[in-house]
């Protein structure tokens, strides 16, 4: 037997073992009182905060994201863990619709029906590269799945492996302290692509949460749907996040909005899923001054090393691909010393609206500090550009404050292609709250009717079940009334 085959067999066996422990823990955890789940979430938040200093130092060492950014992200992670706990206590997972029996024949007559929600089962959670806390081991996917009553099997990202191990060890300690099975939060350490497919394909896995590349996400999405019993695959696959700068937005000046936008493009070295990558500006004198100001501001931004050498290589290839397209003008080019392991230089490109619409290669994400300016002659051009994008996490509309037919048309198209439409500010920075929507039409995500950020994320991992003429114990057992 070859060494490669032996390694694969060993890796698959390890995955099967982790899934078996999670499967064993699922029934008891799903039947736990909601107070048990909320106590776990609060305990995880407390553990993160207790070890914040060493965790931040380790995260910075592995990601180069900086202590300021990482402190804020850890705080957000603890905040959303406690937020889900608060909403569990308020009954978010205990919602029922109860229709009393009505005597007589159908359609007026009916039996007693109680509609409630049951956990989907073990959730395979694939950590993201760009948020080592908030979209990782104890991030939003884990928090929402645990709140729903689903145990979680974590596949960490290779960009921050030691941090992931450390955070999982903290989580394991909290499980022990609270007397919960270790399988409630499983961990598949540094699985290969083949092993990741094995995890998604395992018959005891009930759903998948994924944040990452389009190619990797589509491969796993296909595996989830190729199973004998397909399962929900909640994937966030990337986004170009168009930002429309209307003439009204530049009526006073161009420097301040240009500086604001440049900071958003370069934030986190452009490694945000909501980083504005397509900037739609009018093809006139004011638009030209804005683009010039944007290039100056972007050139002045300080970047840091990207998350991994492979990610930096991908960024360079993506920007080279855009630069090589017919009609593209390079406003801000790569500079010397931009190799993997060093901070990349920001890039800015420009194209006319008609060429953008006609060339699908220009609609692809450049994951890093880069953007493509699209020059539009009139309102119809802007609508055509947005329509060509197809699916995106966000669309930002600067200067669309007035109630006009043009702005209504613009907002309608934006809402058709995006999960979140902004009328002010920049898309980077996703608030964790009840009204948030983080997910858009394909290819931004695989399930645009759901969100991966905010407290509505719990709905992904709950399946509606109607109980007919059920005795009280059956309703109570499915309503958070039992204990582990």
One Martini backbone bead per residue (centre of mass of N, CA, C, O) as a GRO file, in nm:
protein
  484
    1UNK     BB    1   0.096   0.037   0.023
    2UNK     BB    2   0.080   0.354  -0.011
    3UNK     BB    3   0.139   0.645   0.153
    4UNK     BB    4  -0.101   0.803   0.035
    5UNK     BB    5  -0.320   0.595   0.100
    6UNK     BB    6  -0.271   0.579   0.403
    7UNK     BB    7  -0.331   0.876   0.461
    8UNK     BB    8  -0.624   0.877   0.357
    9UNK     BB    9  -0.734   0.660   0.546
   10UNK     BB   10  -0.662   0.808   0.808
   11UNK     BB   11  -0.825   1.066   0.751
   12UNK     BB   12  -1.102   0.934   0.716
   13UNK     BB   13  -1.110   0.803   0.997
   14UNK     BB   14  -1.101   1.067   1.156
   15UNK     BB   15  -1.365   1.180   1.047
   16UNK     BB   16  -1.551   0.948   1.132
   17UNK     BB   17  -1.495   0.986   1.435
   18UNK     BB   18  -1.601   1.274   1.467
   19UNK     BB   19  -1.885   1.224   1.355
   20UNK     BB   20  -1.967   1.009   1.560
   21UNK     BB   21  -1.958   1.197   1.808
   22UNK     BB   22  -2.163   1.400   1.700
   23UNK     BB   23  -2.398   1.209   1.651
   24UNK     BB   24  -2.419   1.121   1.950
   25UNK     BB   25  -2.474   1.426   2.059
   26UNK     BB   26  -2.729   1.536   1.910
   27UNK     BB   27  -2.982   1.437   2.062
   28UNK     BB   28  -2.919   1.571   2.336
   29UNK     BB   29  -2.878   1.863   2.236
   30UNK     BB   30  -3.157   1.901   2.097
   31UNK     BB   31  -3.309   1.836   2.386
   32UNK     BB   32  -3.219   2.076   2.514
   33UNK     BB   33  -3.241   2.327   2.686
   34UNK     BB   34  -3.207   2.655   2.604
   35UNK     BB   35  -3.032   2.720   2.855
   36UNK     BB   36  -2.796   2.538   2.776
   37UNK     BB   37  -2.717   2.682   2.516
   38UNK     BB   38  -2.677   2.970   2.632
   39UNK     BB   39  -2.454   2.888   2.832
   40UNK     BB   40  -2.253   2.801   2.620
   41UNK     BB   41  -2.225   3.069   2.465
   42UNK     BB   42  -2.127   3.233   2.711
   43UNK     BB   43  -1.882   3.056   2.778
   44UNK     BB   44  -1.733   3.109   2.510
   45UNK     BB   45  -1.709   3.414   2.538
   46UNK     BB   46  -1.549   3.414   2.803
   47UNK     BB   47  -1.304   3.250   2.700
   48UNK     BB   48  -1.210   3.447   2.487
   49UNK     BB   49  -1.164   3.693   2.679
   50UNK     BB   50  -0.959   3.563   2.877
   51UNK     BB   51  -0.762   3.491   2.602
   52UNK     BB   52  -0.709   3.741   2.420
   53UNK     BB   53  -0.407   3.813   2.410
   54UNK     BB   54  -0.285   3.541   2.295
   55UNK     BB   55  -0.478   3.524   2.053
   56UNK     BB   56  -0.399   3.786   1.911
   57UNK     BB   57  -0.101   3.724   1.874
   58UNK     BB   58  -0.142   3.466   1.705
   59UNK     BB   59  -0.317   3.588   1.481
   60UNK     BB   60  -0.106   3.794   1.382
   61UNK     BB   61   0.115   3.590   1.310
   62UNK     BB   62  -0.075   3.434   1.089
   63UNK     BB   63  -0.219   3.714   0.932
   64UNK     BB   64  -0.138   4.035   0.963
   65UNK     BB   65  -0.398   4.218   1.075
   66UNK     BB   66  -0.375   4.321   1.354
   67UNK     BB   67  -0.463   4.415   1.671
   68UNK     BB   68  -0.697   4.607   1.621
   69UNK     BB   69  -0.869   4.429   1.438
   70UNK     BB   70  -0.870   4.168   1.625
   71UNK     BB   71  -1.004   4.287   1.873
   72UNK     BB   72  -1.270   4.356   1.729
   73UNK     BB   73  -1.333   4.064   1.636
   74UNK     BB   74  -1.347   3.930   1.911
   75UNK     BB   75  -1.573   4.108   2.019
   76UNK     BB   76  -1.779   4.024   1.805
   77UNK     BB   77  -1.784   3.722   1.872
   78UNK     BB   78  -1.885   3.752   2.163
   79UNK     BB   79  -2.138   3.916   2.095
   80UNK     BB   80  -2.282   3.694   1.917
   81UNK     BB   81  -2.295   3.475   2.126
   82UNK     BB   82  -2.470   3.642   2.326
   83UNK     BB   83  -2.696   3.712   2.129
   84UNK     BB   84  -2.799   3.422   2.092
   85UNK     BB   85  -2.856   3.374   2.387
   86UNK     BB   86  -3.069   3.594   2.424
   87UNK     BB   87  -3.263   3.478   2.199
   88UNK     BB   88  -3.311   3.211   2.330
   89UNK     BB   89  -3.440   3.326   2.590
   90UNK     BB   90  -3.668   3.471   2.395
   91UNK     BB   91  -3.748   3.229   2.164
   92UNK     BB   92  -3.621   3.181   1.869
   93UNK     BB   93  -3.638   2.841   1.888
   94UNK     BB   94  -3.967   2.843   2.008
   95UNK     BB   95  -4.138   2.871   1.770
   96UNK     BB   96  -4.497   2.872   1.725
   97UNK     BB   97  -4.782   2.731   1.547
   98UNK     BB   98  -5.124   2.740   1.662
   99UNK     BB   99  -5.398   2.524   1.561
  100UNK     BB  100  -5.692   2.468   1.640
  101UNK     BB  101  -5.946   2.278   1.644
  102UNK     BB  102  -6.206   2.207   1.392
  103UNK     BB  103  -6.509   2.132   1.346
  104UNK     BB  104  -6.553   1.927   1.080
  105UNK     BB  105  -6.528   1.950   0.754
  106UNK     BB  106  -6.359   1.995   0.499
  107UNK     BB  107  -6.200   2.301   0.507
  108UNK     BB  108  -6.292   2.407   0.789
  109UNK     BB  109  -6.201   2.161   0.907
  110UNK     BB  110  -5.965   2.050   1.174
  111UNK     BB  111  -5.694   1.976   1.323
  112UNK     BB  112  -5.445   1.984   1.547
  113UNK     BB  113  -5.181   2.230   1.493
  114UNK     BB  114  -4.812   2.223   1.527
  115UNK     BB  115  -4.560   2.456   1.451
  116UNK     BB  116  -4.213   2.377   1.428
  117UNK     BB  117  -3.855   2.336   1.518
  118UNK     BB  118  -3.583   2.143   1.386
  119UNK     BB  119  -3.289   2.020   1.387
  120UNK     BB  120  -3.071   1.906   1.136
  121UNK     BB  121  -2.785   1.865   1.264
  122UNK     BB  122  -2.488   1.815   1.182
  123UNK     BB  123  -2.241   2.073   1.124
  124UNK     BB  124  -2.039   2.170   0.864
  125UNK     BB  125  -1.762   2.396   0.929
  126UNK     BB  126  -1.609   2.641   0.723
  127UNK     BB  127  -1.357   2.831   0.750
  128UNK     BB  128  -1.223   3.137   0.717
  129UNK     BB  129  -0.954   3.339   0.631
  130UNK     BB  130  -1.039   3.664   0.702
  131UNK     BB  131  -1.181   3.548   0.991
  132UNK     BB  132  -1.034   3.406   1.270
  133UNK     BB  133  -1.310   3.452   1.443
  134UNK     BB  134  -1.602   3.534   1.306
  135UNK     BB  135  -1.533   3.284   1.067
  136UNK     BB  136  -1.481   3.047   1.275
  137UNK     BB  137  -1.488   2.837   1.527
  138UNK     BB  138  -1.673   3.085   1.694
  139UNK     BB  139  -1.858   3.188   1.491
  140UNK     BB  140  -2.157   3.242   1.338
  141UNK     BB  141  -2.209   2.948   1.250
  142UNK     BB  142  -2.168   2.818   1.524
  143UNK     BB  143  -2.367   2.986   1.689
  144UNK     BB  144  -2.627   2.925   1.520
  145UNK     BB  145  -2.617   2.616   1.542
  146UNK     BB  146  -2.619   2.592   1.850
  147UNK     BB  147  -2.886   2.749   1.887
  148UNK     BB  148  -3.051   2.528   1.711
  149UNK     BB  149  -2.925   2.230   1.808
  150UNK     BB  150  -2.643   2.197   1.670
  151UNK     BB  151  -2.385   2.037   1.599
  152UNK     BB  152  -2.022   2.080   1.538
  153UNK     BB  153  -1.795   2.064   1.250
  154UNK     BB  154  -1.468   2.170   1.224
  155UNK     BB  155  -1.301   2.334   0.947
  156UNK     BB  156  -1.016   2.466   0.927
  157UNK     BB  157  -0.795   2.704   0.832
  158UNK     BB  158  -0.470   2.722   0.692
  159UNK     BB  159  -0.408   3.032   0.779
  160UNK     BB  160  -0.494   2.945   1.111
  161UNK     BB  161  -0.420   2.672   1.281
  162UNK     BB  162  -0.331   2.736   1.577
  163UNK     BB  163  -0.568   2.910   1.654
  164UNK     BB  164  -0.785   2.695   1.608
  165UNK     BB  165  -0.681   2.500   1.822
  166UNK     BB  166  -0.698   2.691   2.062
  167UNK     BB  167  -1.003   2.752   2.047
  168UNK     BB  168  -1.098   2.460   2.066
  169UNK     BB  169  -0.978   2.406   2.344
  170UNK     BB  170  -1.158   2.605   2.486
  171UNK     BB  171  -1.426   2.474   2.407
  172UNK     BB  172  -1.369   2.200   2.541
  173UNK     BB  173  -1.355   2.318   2.827
  174UNK     BB  174  -1.648   2.418   2.839
  175UNK     BB  175  -1.785   2.146   2.801
  176UNK     BB  176  -1.672   2.020   3.058
  177UNK     BB  177  -1.778   2.229   3.263
  178UNK     BB  178  -2.094   2.169   3.149
  179UNK     BB  179  -2.136   1.857   3.075
  180UNK     BB  180  -2.065   1.816   2.772
  181UNK     BB  181  -2.015   1.679   2.490
  182UNK     BB  182  -1.749   1.679   2.270
  183UNK     BB  183  -1.937   1.654   2.003
  184UNK     BB  184  -2.056   1.946   1.988
  185UNK     BB  185  -1.735   2.026   1.916
  186UNK     BB  186  -1.579   1.958   1.646
  187UNK     BB  187  -1.251   1.850   1.488
  188UNK     BB  188  -1.081   1.897   1.167
  189UNK     BB  189  -0.749   1.870   1.106
  190UNK     BB  190  -0.626   1.961   0.816
  191UNK     BB  191  -0.790   1.896   0.565
  192UNK     BB  192  -0.826   1.781   0.274
  193UNK     BB  193  -1.008   1.790  -0.004
  194UNK     BB  194  -1.101   1.496   0.019
  195UNK     BB  195  -1.187   1.517   0.318
  196UNK     BB  196  -1.397   1.739   0.277
  197UNK     BB  197  -1.581   1.566   0.101
  198UNK     BB  198  -1.624   1.348   0.311
  199UNK     BB  199  -1.769   1.526   0.513
  200UNK     BB  200  -2.007   1.619   0.328
  201UNK     BB  201  -2.082   1.302   0.256
  202UNK     BB  202  -2.169   1.227   0.522
  203UNK     BB  203  -2.460   1.082   0.649
  204UNK     BB  204  -2.435   1.249   0.946
  205UNK     BB  205  -2.460   1.508   0.788
  206UNK     BB  206  -2.700   1.793   0.774
  207UNK     BB  207  -2.493   2.039   0.713
  208UNK     BB  208  -2.348   2.338   0.547
  209UNK     BB  209  -2.082   2.576   0.617
  210UNK     BB  210  -1.951   2.837   0.391
  211UNK     BB  211  -1.634   3.028   0.351
  212UNK     BB  212  -1.508   3.126   0.021
  213UNK     BB  213  -1.434   3.009  -0.262
  214UNK     BB  214  -1.575   2.932  -0.553
  215UNK     BB  215  -1.435   2.665  -0.620
  216UNK     BB  216  -1.458   2.526  -0.341
  217UNK     BB  217  -1.765   2.564  -0.301
  218UNK     BB  218  -1.868   2.414  -0.553
  219UNK     BB  219  -1.746   2.137  -0.488
  220UNK     BB  220  -1.910   2.101  -0.220
  221UNK     BB  221  -2.192   2.149  -0.332
  222UNK     BB  222  -2.188   1.904  -0.518
  223UNK     BB  223  -2.147   1.694  -0.294
  224UNK     BB  224  -2.411   1.759  -0.136
  225UNK     BB  225  -2.594   1.689  -0.404
  226UNK     BB  226  -2.467   1.382  -0.456
  227UNK     BB  227  -2.608   1.256  -0.251
  228UNK     BB  228  -2.848   1.041  -0.161
  229UNK     BB  229  -2.888   1.279   0.064
  230UNK     BB  230  -2.933   1.581   0.040
  231UNK     BB  231  -2.797   1.894   0.160
  232UNK     BB  232  -2.753   2.180   0.298
  233UNK     BB  233  -2.575   2.465   0.138
  234UNK     BB  234  -2.398   2.733   0.297
  235UNK     BB  235  -2.263   2.960   0.064
  236UNK     BB  236  -1.982   3.179   0.040
  237UNK     BB  237  -1.818   3.291  -0.284
  238UNK     BB  238  -1.838   3.596  -0.351
  239UNK     BB  239  -1.769   3.958  -0.442
  240UNK     BB  240  -1.794   4.295  -0.599
  241UNK     BB  241  -1.952   4.530  -0.484
  242UNK     BB  242  -2.106   4.771  -0.595
  243UNK     BB  243  -2.039   5.131  -0.651
  244UNK     BB  244  -2.245   5.415  -0.678
  245UNK     BB  245  -2.164   5.734  -0.829
  246UNK     BB  246  -2.336   5.997  -0.826
  247UNK     BB  247  -2.353   6.327  -0.901
  248UNK     BB  248  -2.468   6.407  -0.616
  249UNK     BB  249  -2.216   6.294  -0.449
  250UNK     BB  250  -2.026   6.537  -0.609
  251UNK     BB  251  -2.135   6.834  -0.562
  252UNK     BB  252  -1.913   6.937  -0.346
  253UNK     BB  253  -1.697   6.690  -0.375
  254UNK     BB  254  -1.410   6.441  -0.409
  255UNK     BB  255  -1.204   6.376  -0.178
  256UNK     BB  256  -1.365   6.244   0.053
  257UNK     BB  257  -1.500   6.006  -0.099
  258UNK     BB  258  -1.232   5.892  -0.204
  259UNK     BB  259  -1.104   5.830   0.075
  260UNK     BB  260  -1.325   5.642   0.178
  261UNK     BB  261  -1.302   5.431  -0.049
  262UNK     BB  262  -1.002   5.360  -0.026
  263UNK     BB  263  -1.019   5.247   0.264
  264UNK     BB  264  -1.214   5.014   0.190
  265UNK     BB  265  -1.044   4.868  -0.025
  266UNK     BB  266  -0.783   4.836   0.189
  267UNK     BB  267  -0.916   4.687   0.398
  268UNK     BB  268  -0.747   4.422   0.497
  269UNK     BB  269  -0.619   4.407   0.209
  270UNK     BB  270  -0.905   4.341   0.063
  271UNK     BB  271  -1.015   4.084   0.268
  272UNK     BB  272  -1.324   4.136   0.195
  273UNK     BB  273  -1.641   4.036   0.098
  274UNK     BB  274  -1.728   4.372   0.088
  275UNK     BB  275  -1.542   4.480  -0.111
  276UNK     BB  276  -1.510   4.732  -0.334
  277UNK     BB  277  -1.475   4.640  -0.696
  278UNK     BB  278  -1.709   4.828  -0.830
  279UNK     BB  279  -1.698   5.154  -0.988
  280UNK     BB  280  -1.959   5.382  -1.060
  281UNK     BB  281  -1.901   5.643  -1.301
  282UNK     BB  282  -1.919   5.925  -1.455
  283UNK     BB  283  -1.852   6.052  -1.791
  284UNK     BB  284  -1.695   6.321  -1.657
  285UNK     BB  285  -1.532   6.565  -1.502
  286UNK     BB  286  -1.603   6.483  -1.211
  287UNK     BB  287  -1.540   6.184  -1.245
  288UNK     BB  288  -1.240   6.225  -1.309
  289UNK     BB  289  -1.162   6.364  -1.043
  290UNK     BB  290  -1.242   6.126  -0.867
  291UNK     BB  291  -1.050   5.912  -0.984
  292UNK     BB  292  -0.792   6.068  -0.921
  293UNK     BB  293  -0.841   6.078  -0.614
  294UNK     BB  294  -0.858   5.773  -0.574
  295UNK     BB  295  -0.572   5.704  -0.668
  296UNK     BB  296  -0.426   5.871  -0.455
  297UNK     BB  297  -0.551   5.740  -0.201
  298UNK     BB  298  -0.473   5.445  -0.268
  299UNK     BB  299  -0.162   5.490  -0.283
  300UNK     BB  300  -0.156   5.580   0.037
  301UNK     BB  301  -0.211   5.308   0.128
  302UNK     BB  302  -0.161   5.073   0.382
  303UNK     BB  303  -0.035   4.758   0.375
  304UNK     BB  304  -0.029   4.400   0.408
  305UNK     BB  305   0.009   4.097   0.435
  306UNK     BB  306  -0.127   3.836   0.327
  307UNK     BB  307  -0.259   3.551   0.450
  308UNK     BB  308  -0.132   3.407   0.191
  309UNK     BB  309   0.061   3.324  -0.071
  310UNK     BB  310  -0.174   3.218  -0.247
  311UNK     BB  311  -0.345   3.477  -0.227
  312UNK     BB  312  -0.140   3.665  -0.356
  313UNK     BB  313  -0.118   3.515  -0.622
  314UNK     BB  314  -0.419   3.546  -0.693
  315UNK     BB  315  -0.417   3.853  -0.704
  316UNK     BB  316  -0.210   3.891  -0.930
  317UNK     BB  317  -0.366   3.730  -1.145
  318UNK     BB  318  -0.629   3.894  -1.139
  319UNK     BB  319  -0.504   4.172  -1.217
  320UNK     BB  320  -0.374   4.078  -1.481
  321UNK     BB  321  -0.637   3.992  -1.616
  322UNK     BB  322  -0.771   4.268  -1.615
  323UNK     BB  323  -0.541   4.434  -1.758
  324UNK     BB  324  -0.569   4.244  -2.035
  325UNK     BB  325  -0.821   4.367  -2.113
  326UNK     BB  326  -1.005   4.517  -2.330
  327UNK     BB  327  -0.993   4.871  -2.249
  328UNK     BB  328  -0.808   4.873  -2.011
  329UNK     BB  329  -0.713   5.102  -1.756
  330UNK     BB  330  -0.430   5.189  -1.570
  331UNK     BB  331  -0.418   5.379  -1.268
  332UNK     BB  332  -0.292   5.145  -1.071
  333UNK     BB  333   0.003   4.987  -1.026
  334UNK     BB  334   0.239   4.781  -0.982
  335UNK     BB  335   0.510   4.731  -0.765
  336UNK     BB  336   0.786   4.688  -0.634
  337UNK     BB  337   0.775   4.437  -0.390
  338UNK     BB  338   0.493   4.240  -0.454
  339UNK     BB  339   0.548   3.984  -0.327
  340UNK     BB  340   0.516   3.722  -0.160
  341UNK     BB  341   0.512   3.840   0.187
  342UNK     BB  342   0.430   4.117   0.084
  343UNK     BB  343   0.294   4.405   0.042
  344UNK     BB  344   0.057   4.503  -0.158
  345UNK     BB  345  -0.036   4.693  -0.416
  346UNK     BB  346  -0.257   4.890  -0.518
  347UNK     BB  347  -0.540   4.881  -0.751
  348UNK     BB  348  -0.647   5.054  -1.065
  349UNK     BB  349  -0.920   5.047  -1.289
  350UNK     BB  350  -1.055   5.108  -1.634
  351UNK     BB  351  -1.391   5.128  -1.788
  352UNK     BB  352  -1.643   5.098  -1.992
  353UNK     BB  353  -1.965   4.999  -1.980
  354UNK     BB  354  -1.991   4.830  -2.242
  355UNK     BB  355  -1.739   4.652  -2.192
  356UNK     BB  356  -1.826   4.534  -1.924
  357UNK     BB  357  -2.088   4.394  -2.013
  358UNK     BB  358  -1.943   4.214  -2.251
  359UNK     BB  359  -1.726   4.119  -2.014
  360UNK     BB  360  -1.710   3.864  -1.788
  361UNK     BB  361  -1.413   3.896  -1.677
  362UNK     BB  362  -1.491   4.179  -1.525
  363UNK     BB  363  -1.686   4.024  -1.294
  364UNK     BB  364  -1.448   3.947  -1.124
  365UNK     BB  365  -1.283   3.886  -0.844
  366UNK     BB  366  -1.046   4.083  -0.645
  367UNK     BB  367  -0.866   3.953  -0.381
  368UNK     BB  368  -0.804   4.272  -0.276
  369UNK     BB  369  -0.644   4.591  -0.336
  370UNK     BB  370  -0.902   4.637  -0.564
  371UNK     BB  371  -1.038   4.815  -0.861
  372UNK     BB  372  -1.316   4.890  -1.089
  373UNK     BB  373  -1.379   5.136  -1.312
  374UNK     BB  374  -1.701   5.253  -1.435
  375UNK     BB  375  -1.801   5.433  -1.718
  376UNK     BB  376  -2.092   5.636  -1.733
  377UNK     BB  377  -2.319   5.823  -1.930
  378UNK     BB  378  -2.590   5.701  -1.796
  379UNK     BB  379  -2.846   5.547  -1.642
  380UNK     BB  380  -2.855   5.293  -1.826
  381UNK     BB  381  -2.565   5.205  -1.776
  382UNK     BB  382  -2.591   5.145  -1.475
  383UNK     BB  383  -2.806   4.923  -1.501
  384UNK     BB  384  -2.636   4.737  -1.684
  385UNK     BB  385  -2.406   4.685  -1.487
  386UNK     BB  386  -2.570   4.558  -1.257
  387UNK     BB  387  -2.695   4.330  -1.425
  388UNK     BB  388  -2.417   4.194  -1.506
  389UNK     BB  389  -2.336   4.094  -1.216
  390UNK     BB  390  -2.609   3.951  -1.077
  391UNK     BB  391  -2.433   3.863  -0.797
  392UNK     BB  392  -2.435   4.008  -0.455
  393UNK     BB  393  -2.397   4.124  -0.140
  394UNK     BB  394  -2.353   4.429  -0.248
  395UNK     BB  395  -2.497   4.766  -0.281
  396UNK     BB  396  -2.394   5.103  -0.353
  397UNK     BB  397  -2.572   5.433  -0.314
  398UNK     BB  398  -2.461   5.734  -0.405
  399UNK     BB  399  -2.698   5.997  -0.407
  400UNK     BB  400  -3.004   5.842  -0.353
  401UNK     BB  401  -3.214   6.034  -0.181
  402UNK     BB  402  -3.408   6.107  -0.383
  403UNK     BB  403  -3.745   6.098  -0.507
  404UNK     BB  404  -3.694   5.926  -0.800
  405UNK     BB  405  -3.711   5.745  -1.079
  406UNK     BB  406  -3.408   5.679  -1.097
  407UNK     BB  407  -3.370   5.578  -0.800
  408UNK     BB  408  -3.581   5.356  -0.809
  409UNK     BB  409  -3.447   5.193  -1.035
  410UNK     BB  410  -3.179   5.151  -0.893
  411UNK     BB  411  -3.289   5.005  -0.637
  412UNK     BB  412  -3.426   4.769  -0.781
  413UNK     BB  413  -3.170   4.643  -0.903
  414UNK     BB  414  -3.010   4.616  -0.643
  415UNK     BB  415  -3.218   4.421  -0.501
  416UNK     BB  416  -3.194   4.192  -0.719
  417UNK     BB  417  -2.856   4.140  -0.669
  418UNK     BB  418  -2.880   4.192  -0.350
  419UNK     BB  419  -2.872   4.166   0.008
  420UNK     BB  420  -2.737   4.463   0.031
  421UNK     BB  421  -2.839   4.812   0.056
  422UNK     BB  422  -2.665   5.115   0.022
  423UNK     BB  423  -2.684   5.487   0.084
  424UNK     BB  424  -2.440   5.476   0.285
  425UNK     BB  425  -2.128   5.445   0.287
  426UNK     BB  426  -1.972   5.128   0.338
  427UNK     BB  427  -1.963   4.774   0.312
  428UNK     BB  428  -1.762   4.759   0.518
  429UNK     BB  429  -1.915   4.626   0.764
  430UNK     BB  430  -2.108   4.393   0.963
  431UNK     BB  431  -2.380   4.391   1.131
  432UNK     BB  432  -2.501   4.248   1.437
  433UNK     BB  433  -2.840   4.158   1.376
  434UNK     BB  434  -3.172   4.113   1.292
  435UNK     BB  435  -3.164   4.279   0.995
  436UNK     BB  436  -2.954   4.121   0.865
  437UNK     BB  437  -2.791   4.066   0.526
  438UNK     BB  438  -2.576   3.781   0.431
  439UNK     BB  439  -2.654   3.748   0.105
  440UNK     BB  440  -2.679   3.637  -0.238
  441UNK     BB  441  -2.695   3.585  -0.540
  442UNK     BB  442  -2.577   3.417  -0.771
  443UNK     BB  443  -2.237   3.379  -0.668
  444UNK     BB  444  -2.240   3.475  -0.367
  445UNK     BB  445  -2.463   3.246  -0.305
  446UNK     BB  446  -2.655   2.944  -0.251
  447UNK     BB  447  -2.863   3.100  -0.024
  448UNK     BB  448  -3.033   3.396  -0.056
  449UNK     BB  449  -3.262   3.343   0.180
  450UNK     BB  450  -3.008   3.376   0.358
  451UNK     BB  451  -2.795   3.420   0.652
  452UNK     BB  452  -2.457   3.463   0.813
  453UNK     BB  453  -2.558   3.732   0.949
  454UNK     BB  454  -2.714   3.730   1.225
  455UNK     BB  455  -3.004   3.600   1.388
  456UNK     BB  456  -3.133   3.464   1.126
  457UNK     BB  457  -2.919   3.227   1.095
  458UNK     BB  458  -3.074   3.001   1.249
  459UNK     BB  459  -3.274   2.914   1.014
  460UNK     BB  460  -3.078   2.721   0.856
  461UNK     BB  461  -3.092   2.489   1.114
  462UNK     BB  462  -3.410   2.471   1.064
  463UNK     BB  463  -3.699   2.252   1.065
  464UNK     BB  464  -4.012   2.219   0.979
  465UNK     BB  465  -4.280   2.095   1.202
  466UNK     BB  466  -4.585   1.912   1.212
  467UNK     BB  467  -4.819   1.861   1.472
  468UNK     BB  468  -5.080   1.619   1.512
  469UNK     BB  469  -5.252   1.572   1.780
  470UNK     BB  470  -5.062   1.630   2.015
  471UNK     BB  471  -4.925   1.573   2.292
  472UNK     BB  472  -4.771   1.760   2.528
  473UNK     BB  473  -4.494   1.611   2.535
  474UNK     BB  474  -4.423   1.653   2.231
  475UNK     BB  475  -4.411   1.959   2.239
  476UNK     BB  476  -4.206   1.988   2.473
  477UNK     BB  477  -3.968   1.822   2.335
  478UNK     BB  478  -3.976   2.051   2.083
  479UNK     BB  479  -3.943   2.317   2.312
  480UNK     BB  480  -3.710   2.296   2.528
  481UNK     BB  481  -3.802   2.077   2.778
  482UNK     BB  482  -3.540   1.930   2.800
  483UNK     BB  483  -3.256   1.744   2.909
  484UNK     BB  484  -2.924   1.624   2.916
   0.00000   0.00000   0.00000
